[in-house]
PDB file of C-alpha atoms and ligand atoms in Angstrom:
ATOM      1  CA  UNK A   1      -0.114   0.051  -0.040  1.00  0.00           C
ATOM      2  CA  UNK A   2       2.701   2.395   0.994  1.00  0.00           C
ATOM      3  CA  UNK A   3       4.831   1.633  -1.977  1.00  0.00           C
ATOM      4  CA  UNK A   4       1.977   2.277  -4.049  1.00  0.00           C
ATOM      5  CA  UNK A   5       1.527   5.608  -2.729  1.00  0.00           C
ATOM      6  CA  UNK A   6       5.290   6.288  -2.799  1.00  0.00           C
ATOM      7  CA  UNK A   7       5.459   5.267  -6.411  1.00  0.00           C
ATOM      8  CA  UNK A   8       3.649   8.295  -7.305  1.00  0.00           C
ATOM      9  CA  UNK A   9       6.157  10.539  -5.595  1.00  0.00           C
ATOM     10  CA  UNK A  10       8.658  12.484  -7.479  1.00  0.00           C
ATOM     11  CA  UNK A  11      12.423  12.894  -6.482  1.00  0.00           C
ATOM     12  CA  UNK A  12      14.868  15.410  -7.232  1.00  0.00           C
ATOM     13  CA  UNK A  13      18.585  14.743  -6.740  1.00  0.00           C
ATOM     14  CA  UNK A  14      20.517  17.925  -6.643  1.00  0.00           C
ATOM     15  CA  UNK A  15      24.265  17.033  -7.345  1.00  0.00           C
ATOM     16  CA  UNK A  16      24.583  14.502 -10.065  1.00  0.00           C
ATOM     17  CA  UNK A  17      28.146  13.318  -8.841  1.00  0.00           C
ATOM     18  CA  UNK A  18      29.283   9.943  -7.683  1.00  0.00           C
ATOM     19  CA  UNK A  19      26.783   9.451  -4.984  1.00  0.00           C
ATOM     20  CA  UNK A  20      23.855  11.316  -6.580  1.00  0.00           C
ATOM     21  CA  UNK A  21      24.313   9.138  -9.812  1.00  0.00           C
ATOM     22  CA  UNK A  22      24.510   5.987  -7.661  1.00  0.00           C
ATOM     23  CA  UNK A  23      21.236   6.828  -5.797  1.00  0.00           C
ATOM     24  CA  UNK A  24      19.435   7.510  -8.945  1.00  0.00           C
ATOM     25  CA  UNK A  25      20.636   3.967 -10.220  1.00  0.00           C
ATOM     26  CA  UNK A  26      19.766   2.301  -7.216  1.00  0.00           C
ATOM     27  CA  UNK A  27      16.304   3.909  -7.108  1.00  0.00           C
ATOM     28  CA  UNK A  28      15.552   2.870 -10.587  1.00  0.00           C
ATOM     29  CA  UNK A  29      17.190  -0.707 -10.459  1.00  0.00           C
ATOM     30  CA  UNK A  30      14.915  -1.362  -7.356  1.00  0.00           C
ATOM     31  CA  UNK A  31      11.902  -0.746  -9.289  1.00  0.00           C
ATOM     32  CA  UNK A  32      10.619   1.343  -6.367  1.00  0.00           C
ATOM     33  CA  UNK A  33      10.254   4.468  -8.490  1.00  0.00           C
ATOM     34  CA  UNK A  34       9.973   4.917 -12.255  1.00  0.00           C
ATOM     35  CA  UNK A  35      12.899   6.736 -13.926  1.00  0.00           C
ATOM     36  CA  UNK A  36      10.549   9.479 -15.428  1.00  0.00           C
ATOM     37  CA  UNK A  37       9.801  10.419 -11.755  1.00  0.00           C
ATOM     38  CA  UNK A  38      13.305  11.184 -10.871  1.00  0.00           C
ATOM     39  CA  UNK A  39      15.327  14.567 -11.875  1.00  0.00           C
ATOM     40  CA  UNK A  40      18.887  14.743 -11.263  1.00  0.00           C
ATOM     41  CA  UNK A  41      20.642  18.066 -11.550  1.00  0.00           C
ATOM     42  CA  UNK A  42      24.157  19.400 -11.980  1.00  0.00           C
ATOM     43  CA  UNK A  43      25.612  22.343 -13.632  1.00  0.00           C
ATOM     44  CA  UNK A  44      27.236  20.454 -16.392  1.00  0.00           C
ATOM     45  CA  UNK A  45      24.712  18.033 -17.479  1.00  0.00           C
ATOM     46  CA  UNK A  46      26.816  16.428 -20.439  1.00  0.00           C
ATOM     47  CA  UNK A  47      28.167  13.888 -17.894  1.00  0.00           C
ATOM     48  CA  UNK A  48      24.580  12.535 -17.260  1.00  0.00           C
ATOM     49  CA  UNK A  49      23.809  11.361 -20.713  1.00  0.00           C
ATOM     50  CA  UNK A  50      23.867   7.670 -19.553  1.00  0.00           C
ATOM     51  CA  UNK A  51      21.088   8.413 -17.031  1.00  0.00           C
ATOM     52  CA  UNK A  52      19.060  10.140 -19.674  1.00  0.00           C
ATOM     53  CA  UNK A  53      19.266   7.009 -21.850  1.00  0.00           C
ATOM     54  CA  UNK A  54      17.628   4.998 -19.019  1.00  0.00           C
ATOM     55  CA  UNK A  55      14.731   7.728 -18.772  1.00  0.00           C
ATOM     56  CA  UNK A  56      15.788   9.685 -15.886  1.00  0.00           C
ATOM     57  CA  UNK A  57      15.494  13.475 -16.346  1.00  0.00           C
ATOM     58  CA  UNK A  58      18.408  15.495 -16.223  1.00  0.00           C
ATOM     59  CA  UNK A  59      18.407  19.326 -15.489  1.00  0.00           C
ATOM     60  CA  UNK A  60      20.687  22.304 -14.603  1.00  0.00           C
ATOM     61  CA  UNK A  61      17.699  24.197 -13.119  1.00  0.00           C
ATOM     62  CA  UNK A  62      17.517  23.420  -9.468  1.00  0.00           C
ATOM     63  CA  UNK A  63      14.353  25.605  -8.822  1.00  0.00           C
ATOM     64  CA  UNK A  64      12.361  24.103 -11.445  1.00  0.00           C
ATOM     65  CA  UNK A  65      13.341  20.595 -10.437  1.00  0.00           C
ATOM     66  CA  UNK A  66      12.219  21.208  -6.827  1.00  0.00           C
ATOM     67  CA  UNK A  67       9.075  22.520  -7.794  1.00  0.00           C
ATOM     68  CA  UNK A  68       8.341  19.229  -9.648  1.00  0.00           C
ATOM     69  CA  UNK A  69       9.432  17.120  -6.943  1.00  0.00           C
ATOM     70  CA  UNK A  70       8.126  15.783  -3.368  1.00  0.00           C
ATOM     71  CA  UNK A  71      11.375  14.876  -2.206  1.00  0.00           C
ATOM     72  CA  UNK A  72      14.761  16.753  -2.567  1.00  0.00           C
ATOM     73  CA  UNK A  73      18.010  14.771  -2.125  1.00  0.00           C
ATOM     74  CA  UNK A  74      20.840  17.189  -1.463  1.00  0.00           C
ATOM     75  CA  UNK A  75      24.200  15.663  -2.880  1.00  0.00           C
ATOM     76  CA  UNK A  76      26.513  18.448  -3.371  1.00  0.00           C
ATOM     77  CA  UNK A  77      29.763  18.927  -1.691  1.00  0.00           C
ATOM     78  CA  UNK A  78      29.531  20.635   1.587  1.00  0.00           C
ATOM     79  CA  UNK A  79      31.023  24.015   0.292  1.00  0.00           C
ATOM     80  CA  UNK A  80      28.115  24.027  -2.258  1.00  0.00           C
ATOM     81  CA  UNK A  81      25.166  23.506   0.273  1.00  0.00           C
ATOM     82  CA  UNK A  82      24.709  27.293   1.179  1.00  0.00           C
ATOM     83  CA  UNK A  83      24.519  28.484  -2.430  1.00  0.00           C
ATOM     84  CA  UNK A  84      22.172  25.649  -3.354  1.00  0.00           C
ATOM     85  CA  UNK A  85      19.817  26.084  -0.367  1.00  0.00           C
ATOM     86  CA  UNK A  86      19.736  29.937  -1.126  1.00  0.00           C
ATOM     87  CA  UNK A  87      18.816  29.358  -4.747  1.00  0.00           C
ATOM     88  CA  UNK A  88      16.030  26.920  -3.863  1.00  0.00           C
ATOM     89  CA  UNK A  89      14.739  28.349  -0.664  1.00  0.00           C
ATOM     90  CA  UNK A  90      11.902  30.301  -2.269  1.00  0.00           C
ATOM     91  CA  UNK A  91      10.446  27.326  -4.013  1.00  0.00           C
ATOM     92  CA  UNK A  92      10.589  24.828  -1.004  1.00  0.00           C
ATOM     93  CA  UNK A  93       7.355  24.339   0.788  1.00  0.00           C
ATOM     94  CA  UNK A  94       5.936  22.547   3.883  1.00  0.00           C
ATOM     95  CA  UNK A  95       5.146  19.654   1.697  1.00  0.00           C
ATOM     96  CA  UNK A  96       8.551  19.037   0.470  1.00  0.00           C
ATOM     97  CA  UNK A  97      10.943  16.483   2.470  1.00  0.00           C
ATOM     98  CA  UNK A  98      14.655  17.474   2.254  1.00  0.00           C
ATOM     99  CA  UNK A  99      17.160  14.829   2.747  1.00  0.00           C
ATOM    100  CA  UNK A 100      20.856  15.924   2.802  1.00  0.00           C
ATOM    101  CA  UNK A 101      23.638  13.271   2.283  1.00  0.00           C
ATOM    102  CA  UNK A 102      26.123  15.985   2.716  1.00  0.00           C
ATOM    103  CA  UNK A 103      29.014  14.982   5.018  1.00  0.00           C
ATOM    104  CA  UNK A 104      29.472  17.424   8.181  1.00  0.00           C
ATOM    105  CA  UNK A 105      26.558  20.032   7.488  1.00  0.00           C
ATOM    106  CA  UNK A 106      23.954  19.738  10.301  1.00  0.00           C
ATOM    107  CA  UNK A 107      20.185  19.883  10.037  1.00  0.00           C
ATOM    108  CA  UNK A 108      20.323  23.157  11.994  1.00  0.00           C
ATOM    109  CA  UNK A 109      22.682  24.742   9.289  1.00  0.00           C
ATOM    110  CA  UNK A 110      20.599  23.563   6.539  1.00  0.00           C
ATOM    111  CA  UNK A 111      17.403  24.916   8.259  1.00  0.00           C
ATOM    112  CA  UNK A 112      18.911  28.037   8.881  1.00  0.00           C
ATOM    113  CA  UNK A 113      18.131  28.751   5.048  1.00  0.00           C
ATOM    114  CA  UNK A 114      14.525  27.748   4.938  1.00  0.00           C
ATOM    115  CA  UNK A 115      11.589  30.025   4.890  1.00  0.00           C
ATOM    116  CA  UNK A 116       9.020  27.399   5.446  1.00  0.00           C
ATOM    117  CA  UNK A 117       8.920  24.276   7.894  1.00  0.00           C
ATOM    118  CA  UNK A 118      10.127  21.827   5.390  1.00  0.00           C
ATOM    119  CA  UNK A 119      11.028  18.489   7.085  1.00  0.00           C
ATOM    120  CA  UNK A 120      14.890  18.063   6.996  1.00  0.00           C
ATOM    121  CA  UNK A 121      16.668  14.767   7.291  1.00  0.00           C
ATOM    122  CA  UNK A 122      20.318  13.742   7.003  1.00  0.00           C
ATOM    123  CA  UNK A 123      21.213  10.488   5.505  1.00  0.00           C
ATOM    124  CA  UNK A 124      24.637   8.806   5.243  1.00  0.00           C
ATOM    125  CA  UNK A 125      24.589   6.014   2.761  1.00  0.00           C
ATOM    126  CA  UNK A 126      27.682   4.566   0.896  1.00  0.00           C
ATOM    127  CA  UNK A 127      28.399   3.925  -2.771  1.00  0.00           C
ATOM    128  CA  UNK A 128      26.786   0.424  -2.630  1.00  0.00           C
ATOM    129  CA  UNK A 129      23.480   2.277  -2.842  1.00  0.00           C
ATOM    130  CA  UNK A 130      24.024   1.660  -6.669  1.00  0.00           C
ATOM    131  CA  UNK A 131      23.272  -1.884  -6.104  1.00  0.00           C
ATOM    132  CA  UNK A 132      20.807  -1.599  -3.517  1.00  0.00           C
ATOM    133  CA  UNK A 133      23.429  -2.663  -0.556  1.00  0.00           C
ATOM    134  CA  UNK A 134      23.865   0.434   1.046  1.00  0.00           C
ATOM    135  CA  UNK A 135      24.319   0.821   4.688  1.00  0.00           C
ATOM    136  CA  UNK A 136      22.426   4.165   5.438  1.00  0.00           C
ATOM    137  CA  UNK A 137      22.320   5.950   8.676  1.00  0.00           C
ATOM    138  CA  UNK A 138      19.479   8.476   9.054  1.00  0.00           C
ATOM    139  CA  UNK A 139      18.960  11.258  11.519  1.00  0.00           C
ATOM    140  CA  UNK A 140      16.190  13.771  11.902  1.00  0.00           C
ATOM    141  CA  UNK A 141      14.899  16.486  14.433  1.00  0.00           C
ATOM    142  CA  UNK A 142      11.882  14.897  15.894  1.00  0.00           C
ATOM    143  CA  UNK A 143      10.158  14.062  12.641  1.00  0.00           C
ATOM    144  CA  UNK A 144       7.789  11.319  12.917  1.00  0.00           C
ATOM    145  CA  UNK A 145       4.587   9.714  10.855  1.00  0.00           C
ATOM    146  CA  UNK A 146       4.476   9.517   7.190  1.00  0.00           C
ATOM    147  CA  UNK A 147       7.548  11.766   6.435  1.00  0.00           C
ATOM    148  CA  UNK A 148       9.789   9.389   8.463  1.00  0.00           C
ATOM    149  CA  UNK A 149       8.227   6.374   6.983  1.00  0.00           C
ATOM    150  CA  UNK A 150       8.688   7.913   3.659  1.00  0.00           C
ATOM    151  CA  UNK A 151      12.385   8.501   3.884  1.00  0.00           C
ATOM    152  CA  UNK A 152      12.991   5.158   5.775  1.00  0.00           C
ATOM    153  CA  UNK A 153      11.161   3.308   3.306  1.00  0.00           C
ATOM    154  CA  UNK A 154      13.017   4.764   0.297  1.00  0.00           C
ATOM    155  CA  UNK A 155      16.432   3.918   1.877  1.00  0.00           C
ATOM    156  CA  UNK A 156      15.163   0.508   2.955  1.00  0.00           C
ATOM    157  CA  UNK A 157      14.776  -0.263  -0.982  1.00  0.00           C
ATOM    158  CA  UNK A 158      18.544   0.715  -1.227  1.00  0.00           C
ATOM    159  CA  UNK A 159      20.116  -1.573   1.535  1.00  0.00           C
ATOM    160  CA  UNK A 160      19.840  -1.462   5.320  1.00  0.00           C
ATOM    161  CA  UNK A 161      18.742   1.534   7.345  1.00  0.00           C
ATOM    162  CA  UNK A 162      19.476   2.502  10.762  1.00  0.00           C
ATOM    163  CA  UNK A 163      18.257   5.642  12.704  1.00  0.00           C
ATOM    164  CA  UNK A 164      20.864   7.316  14.743  1.00  0.00           C
ATOM    165  CA  UNK A 165      21.298  10.417  16.872  1.00  0.00           C
ATOM    166  CA  UNK A 166      22.664  13.285  14.697  1.00  0.00           C
ATOM    167  CA  UNK A 167      25.809  13.595  16.748  1.00  0.00           C
ATOM    168  CA  UNK A 168      26.795  10.078  15.552  1.00  0.00           C
ATOM    169  CA  UNK A 169      26.561  11.472  11.815  1.00  0.00           C
ATOM    170  CA  UNK A 170      30.418  11.843  11.595  1.00  0.00           C
ATOM    171  CA  UNK A 171      30.962   8.406  13.041  1.00  0.00           C
ATOM    172  CA  UNK A 172      28.437   6.874  10.632  1.00  0.00           C
ATOM    173  CA  UNK A 173      30.316   8.768   7.604  1.00  0.00           C
ATOM    174  CA  UNK A 174      33.713   6.933   8.749  1.00  0.00           C
ATOM    175  CA  UNK A 175      32.204   3.482   9.560  1.00  0.00           C
ATOM    176  CA  UNK A 176      29.638   3.322   6.820  1.00  0.00           C
ATOM    177  CA  UNK A 177      30.682   5.570   3.864  1.00  0.00           C
ATOM    178  CA  UNK A 178      34.596   5.509   4.296  1.00  0.00           C
ATOM    179  CA  UNK A 179      34.224   1.837   5.237  1.00  0.00           C
ATOM    180  CA  UNK A 180      33.545   0.821   1.709  1.00  0.00           C
ATOM    181  CA  UNK A 181      37.157   2.047   0.921  1.00  0.00           C
ATOM    182  CA  UNK A 182      38.709   0.153   3.873  1.00  0.00           C
ATOM    183  CA  UNK A 183      37.023  -2.986   2.880  1.00  0.00           C
ATOM    184  CA  UNK A 184      37.935  -2.658  -0.617  1.00  0.00           C
ATOM    185  CA  UNK A 185      41.337  -2.060   0.428  1.00  0.00           C
ATOM    186  CA  UNK A 186      41.288  -5.218   2.572  1.00  0.00           C
ATOM    187  CA  UNK A 187      39.862  -7.166  -0.579  1.00  0.00           C
ATOM    188  CA  UNK A 188      42.775  -5.620  -2.834  1.00  0.00           C
ATOM    189  CA  UNK A 189      45.562  -7.028  -0.412  1.00  0.00           C
ATOM    190  CA  UNK A 190      43.991 -10.208  -0.218  1.00  0.00           C
ATOM    191  CA  UNK A 191      44.223 -10.607  -4.052  1.00  0.00           C
ATOM    192  CA  UNK A 192      47.767  -9.444  -4.121  1.00  0.00           C
ATOM    193  CA  UNK A 193      48.530 -12.273  -1.565  1.00  0.00           C
ATOM    194  CA  UNK A 194      46.398 -14.625  -3.830  1.00  0.00           C
ATOM    195  CA  UNK A 195      48.335 -13.720  -6.846  1.00  0.00           C
ATOM    196  CA  UNK A 196      51.763 -14.420  -4.840  1.00  0.00           C
ATOM    197  CA  UNK A 197      50.489 -17.839  -3.830  1.00  0.00           C
ATOM    198  CA  UNK A 198      49.510 -18.891  -7.299  1.00  0.00           C
ATOM    199  CA  UNK A 199      45.959 -17.493  -8.561  1.00  0.00           C
ATOM    200  CA  UNK A 200      45.544 -15.358 -11.659  1.00  0.00           C
ATOM    201  CA  UNK A 201      44.122 -11.757 -10.828  1.00  0.00           C
ATOM    202  CA  UNK A 202      40.773 -12.731 -11.970  1.00  0.00           C
ATOM    203  CA  UNK A 203      40.470 -15.901  -9.879  1.00  0.00           C
ATOM    204  CA  UNK A 204      42.089 -14.092  -6.927  1.00  0.00           C
ATOM    205  CA  UNK A 205      39.540 -11.255  -7.165  1.00  0.00           C
ATOM    206  CA  UNK A 206      36.510 -13.622  -7.024  1.00  0.00           C
ATOM    207  CA  UNK A 207      37.769 -15.671  -4.300  1.00  0.00           C
ATOM    208  CA  UNK A 208      38.762 -12.802  -2.265  1.00  0.00           C
ATOM    209  CA  UNK A 209      35.438 -10.790  -2.950  1.00  0.00           C
ATOM    210  CA  UNK A 210      33.177 -13.747  -2.362  1.00  0.00           C
ATOM    211  CA  UNK A 211      34.940 -14.832   0.849  1.00  0.00           C
ATOM    212  CA  UNK A 212      34.429 -11.348   2.132  1.00  0.00           C
ATOM    213  CA  UNK A 213      30.684 -11.301   1.084  1.00  0.00           C
ATOM    214  CA  UNK A 214      30.275 -14.819   2.834  1.00  0.00           C
ATOM    215  CA  UNK A 215      31.981 -13.492   6.071  1.00  0.00           C
ATOM    216  CA  UNK A 216      29.825 -10.465   6.172  1.00  0.00           C
ATOM    217  CA  UNK A 217      26.606 -12.514   5.572  1.00  0.00           C
ATOM    218  CA  UNK A 218      27.731 -14.867   8.444  1.00  0.00           C
ATOM    219  CA  UNK A 219      27.619 -12.181  10.740  1.00  0.00           C
ATOM    220  CA  UNK A 220      24.395 -10.594   9.507  1.00  0.00           C
ATOM    221  CA  UNK A 221      22.398 -13.821   9.165  1.00  0.00           C
ATOM    222  CA  UNK A 222      23.580 -15.437  12.415  1.00  0.00           C
ATOM    223  CA  UNK A 223      23.998 -12.376  14.450  1.00  0.00           C
ATOM    224  CA  UNK A 224      27.336 -13.998  15.781  1.00  0.00           C
ATOM    225  CA  UNK A 225      30.222 -12.165  17.073  1.00  0.00           C
ATOM    226  CA  UNK A 226      33.089 -12.279  14.586  1.00  0.00           C
ATOM    227  CA  UNK A 227      35.332 -14.280  16.999  1.00  0.00           C
ATOM    228  CA  UNK A 228      32.720 -16.956  17.197  1.00  0.00           C
ATOM    229  CA  UNK A 229      32.989 -17.681  13.507  1.00  0.00           C
ATOM    230  CA  UNK A 230      36.751 -17.181  13.697  1.00  0.00           C
ATOM    231  CA  UNK A 231      36.954 -19.969  16.264  1.00  0.00           C
ATOM    232  CA  UNK A 232      35.427 -22.211  13.878  1.00  0.00           C
ATOM    233  CA  UNK A 233      38.213 -21.761  11.174  1.00  0.00           C
ATOM    234  CA  UNK A 234      41.219 -21.844  13.649  1.00  0.00           C
ATOM    235  CA  UNK A 235      42.144 -25.409  14.068  1.00  0.00           C
ATOM    236  CA  UNK A 236      44.906 -25.704  16.952  1.00  0.00           C
ATOM    237  CA  UNK A 237      48.388 -25.409  15.410  1.00  0.00           C
ATOM    238  CA  UNK A 238      46.780 -24.692  12.074  1.00  0.00           C
ATOM    239  CA  UNK A 239      47.573 -22.396   9.179  1.00  0.00           C
ATOM    240  CA  UNK A 240      44.657 -20.044   9.850  1.00  0.00           C
ATOM    241  CA  UNK A 241      45.861 -18.970  13.561  1.00  0.00           C
ATOM    242  CA  UNK A 242      49.462 -18.932  12.132  1.00  0.00           C
ATOM    243  CA  UNK A 243      48.235 -16.204   9.456  1.00  0.00           C
ATOM    244  CA  UNK A 244      46.023 -14.374  11.747  1.00  0.00           C
ATOM    245  CA  UNK A 245      48.630 -14.045  14.630  1.00  0.00           C
ATOM    246  CA  UNK A 246      51.217 -12.848  12.215  1.00  0.00           C
ATOM    247  CA  UNK A 247      48.788 -10.098  10.876  1.00  0.00           C
ATOM    248  CA  UNK A 248      48.138  -9.157  14.382  1.00  0.00           C
ATOM    249  CA  UNK A 249      51.973  -9.026  15.165  1.00  0.00           C
ATOM    250  CA  UNK A 250      52.099  -6.507  12.102  1.00  0.00           C
ATOM    251  CA  UNK A 251      49.485  -4.519  13.611  1.00  0.00           C
ATOM    252  CA  UNK A 252      46.358  -5.508  11.540  1.00  0.00           C
ATOM    253  CA  UNK A 253      43.610  -4.618  14.079  1.00  0.00           C
ATOM    254  CA  UNK A 254      45.513  -1.741  15.308  1.00  0.00           C
ATOM    255  CA  UNK A 255      46.206  -0.052  12.000  1.00  0.00           C
ATOM    256  CA  UNK A 256      42.371  -0.701  11.117  1.00  0.00           C
ATOM    257  CA  UNK A 257      41.228   1.113  14.309  1.00  0.00           C
ATOM    258  CA  UNK A 258      43.772   3.765  13.975  1.00  0.00           C
ATOM    259  CA  UNK A 259      42.554   4.337  10.355  1.00  0.00           C
ATOM    260  CA  UNK A 260      39.009   4.646  11.562  1.00  0.00           C
ATOM    261  CA  UNK A 261      39.979   7.236  14.223  1.00  0.00           C
ATOM    262  CA  UNK A 262      42.111   9.192  11.833  1.00  0.00           C
ATOM    263  CA  UNK A 263      39.184   9.494   9.335  1.00  0.00           C
ATOM    264  CA  UNK A 264      37.064  10.677  12.231  1.00  0.00           C
ATOM    265  CA  UNK A 265      39.502  13.187  13.470  1.00  0.00           C
ATOM    266  CA  UNK A 266      39.941  14.489   9.890  1.00  0.00           C
ATOM    267  CA  UNK A 267      36.069  15.045   9.589  1.00  0.00           C
ATOM    268  CA  UNK A 268      35.883  16.752  13.220  1.00  0.00           C
ATOM    269  CA  UNK A 269      38.895  19.042  12.344  1.00  0.00           C
ATOM    270  CA  UNK A 270      37.698  20.221   8.700  1.00  0.00           C
TER     271      UNK A 270
HETATM  272  N1  NAP B   1      30.897   9.413  -2.215  1.00  0.00           N
HETATM  273  C1  NAP B   1      30.701   8.834  -1.093  1.00  0.00           C
HETATM  274  O1  NAP B   1      30.662   7.447  -0.750  1.00  0.00           O
HETATM  275  C2  NAP B   1      29.623   9.597  -0.025  1.00  0.00           C
HETATM  276  C3  NAP B   1      28.903   8.896   0.867  1.00  0.00           C
HETATM  277  C4  NAP B   1      28.146   9.721   1.807  1.00  0.00           C
HETATM  278  C5  NAP B   1      28.091  11.013   1.552  1.00  0.00           C
HETATM  279  N2  NAP B   1      28.485  11.803   0.650  1.00  0.00           N
HETATM  280  C6  NAP B   1      28.442  13.181   0.474  1.00  0.00           C
HETATM  281  O2  NAP B   1      27.750  13.318  -0.650  1.00  0.00           O
HETATM  282  C7  NAP B   1      28.079  14.426  -1.320  1.00  0.00           C
HETATM  283  C8  NAP B   1      28.398  14.307  -2.689  1.00  0.00           C
HETATM  284  O3  NAP B   1      29.571  13.485  -2.760  1.00  0.00           O
HETATM  285  P1  NAP B   1      30.089  13.109  -4.298  1.00  0.00           P
HETATM  286  O4  NAP B   1      31.142  12.081  -3.927  1.00  0.00           O
HETATM  287  O5  NAP B   1      28.923  12.550  -5.103  1.00  0.00           O
HETATM  288  O6  NAP B   1      30.548  14.381  -4.963  1.00  0.00           O
HETATM  289  P2  NAP B   1      30.704  14.811  -6.434  1.00  0.00           P
HETATM  290  O7  NAP B   1      30.956  13.481  -7.286  1.00  0.00           O
HETATM  291  O8  NAP B   1      31.685  15.893  -6.567  1.00  0.00           O
HETATM  292  O9  NAP B   1      29.231  15.323  -6.667  1.00  0.00           O
HETATM  293  C9  NAP B   1      28.782  16.626  -6.448  1.00  0.00           C
HETATM  294  C10 NAP B   1      28.034  17.042  -7.513  1.00  0.00           C
HETATM  295  O10 NAP B   1      27.303  18.359  -7.327  1.00  0.00           O
HETATM  296  C11 NAP B   1      27.208  18.907  -8.461  1.00  0.00           C
HETATM  297  N3  NAP B   1      26.905  20.371  -8.256  1.00  0.00           N
HETATM  298  C12 NAP B   1      27.816  21.307  -7.803  1.00  0.00           C
HETATM  299  N4  NAP B   1      27.077  22.458  -7.781  1.00  0.00           N
HETATM  300  C13 NAP B   1      25.970  22.217  -7.935  1.00  0.00           C
HETATM  301  C14 NAP B   1      24.614  23.043  -8.038  1.00  0.00           C
HETATM  302  N5  NAP B   1      24.757  24.379  -7.746  1.00  0.00           N
HETATM  303  N6  NAP B   1      23.538  22.654  -8.510  1.00  0.00           N
HETATM  304  C15 NAP B   1      23.342  21.155  -8.863  1.00  0.00           C
HETATM  305  N7  NAP B   1      24.608  20.324  -8.685  1.00  0.00           N
HETATM  306  C16 NAP B   1      25.604  20.946  -8.449  1.00  0.00           C
HETATM  307  C17 NAP B   1      28.617  18.944  -9.291  1.00  0.00           C
HETATM  308  O11 NAP B   1      28.397  18.826 -10.539  1.00  0.00           O
HETATM  309  P3  NAP B   1      28.731  20.151 -11.446  1.00  0.00           P
HETATM  310  O12 NAP B   1      29.987  20.575 -11.133  1.00  0.00           O
HETATM  311  O13 NAP B   1      28.509  19.941 -13.019  1.00  0.00           O
HETATM  312  O14 NAP B   1      27.348  21.113 -11.130  1.00  0.00           O
HETATM  313  C18 NAP B   1      28.871  17.366  -8.814  1.00  0.00           C
HETATM  314  O15 NAP B   1      28.388  16.482  -9.904  1.00  0.00           O
HETATM  315  C19 NAP B   1      29.154  15.189  -0.526  1.00  0.00           C
HETATM  316  O16 NAP B   1      28.762  16.207   0.312  1.00  0.00           O
HETATM  317  C20 NAP B   1      29.789  13.843   0.175  1.00  0.00           C
HETATM  318  O17 NAP B   1      30.261  14.384   1.552  1.00  0.00           O
HETATM  319  C21 NAP B   1      29.557  11.013  -0.312  1.00  0.00           C
END
């Protein structure tokens, strides 16, 4: 029922860059919204031809796009938010729902541009949103009912959703959005190791990626602690524990934790 209602809604994505494009693709792939109900904007639209071919509307006119839409997804860089908000504030109404995926810009900062009581959410997805496998953290300022359901439901089509306090938004950026890059670096290193012990690159990539996918699914589907699953693989005096301990002696967990904290400190400082 809700999906039926939602399918008639129209979405504008302001900022057709990496994330905006990934969201547009994820939304259409999920079948949740028809491509012709999405407009994606940027100043130089020539890079959006592939989306236009899929039936998504593209535009360089933010104001016109907002007037067409029910939901606005703000996907520009942090320093561009102010200009965009000033540009669209006169055409925003109480009926609009504004969702910002912009890192480090608070709901209060966005709301300070508003002339009406438009509902403002922050969402922190990651680039796996393009294949509907995002981890998206959402925060809001006491919004409930249909508008919250509307936003939750949309991101639920694009992966997993968790509602968090806004003060954890920077932490969610690191663990969820930067986390994609950390995980990919892990996979790349595993591939390099795999090639050194005998696999060609293509086979090593498949084995490493599917193995990480399986490990993640083991945790998600069983709810087990990672160490519980690790215990099943580590035969006493075996090769797994020998490899794991060598990684730990070289600072594996420590460097990951330090990387997470370094990313977090960088967000907090800039
Ligand atoms: N990438 C991620 O994994 C990720 C994850 C979570 C959140 N985020 C956040 O998402 C935001 C976008 O990141 P991104 O990686 O997609 O950046 P990006 O690739 O640089 O995309 C930003 C886009 O905004 C467009 N733009 C700039 N000014 C505009 C305006 N006035 N009107 C309409 N469009 C405009 C730019 O195109 P033109 O120059 O042609 O206008 C560009 O395509 C950032 O705030 C980032 O912090 C990113």
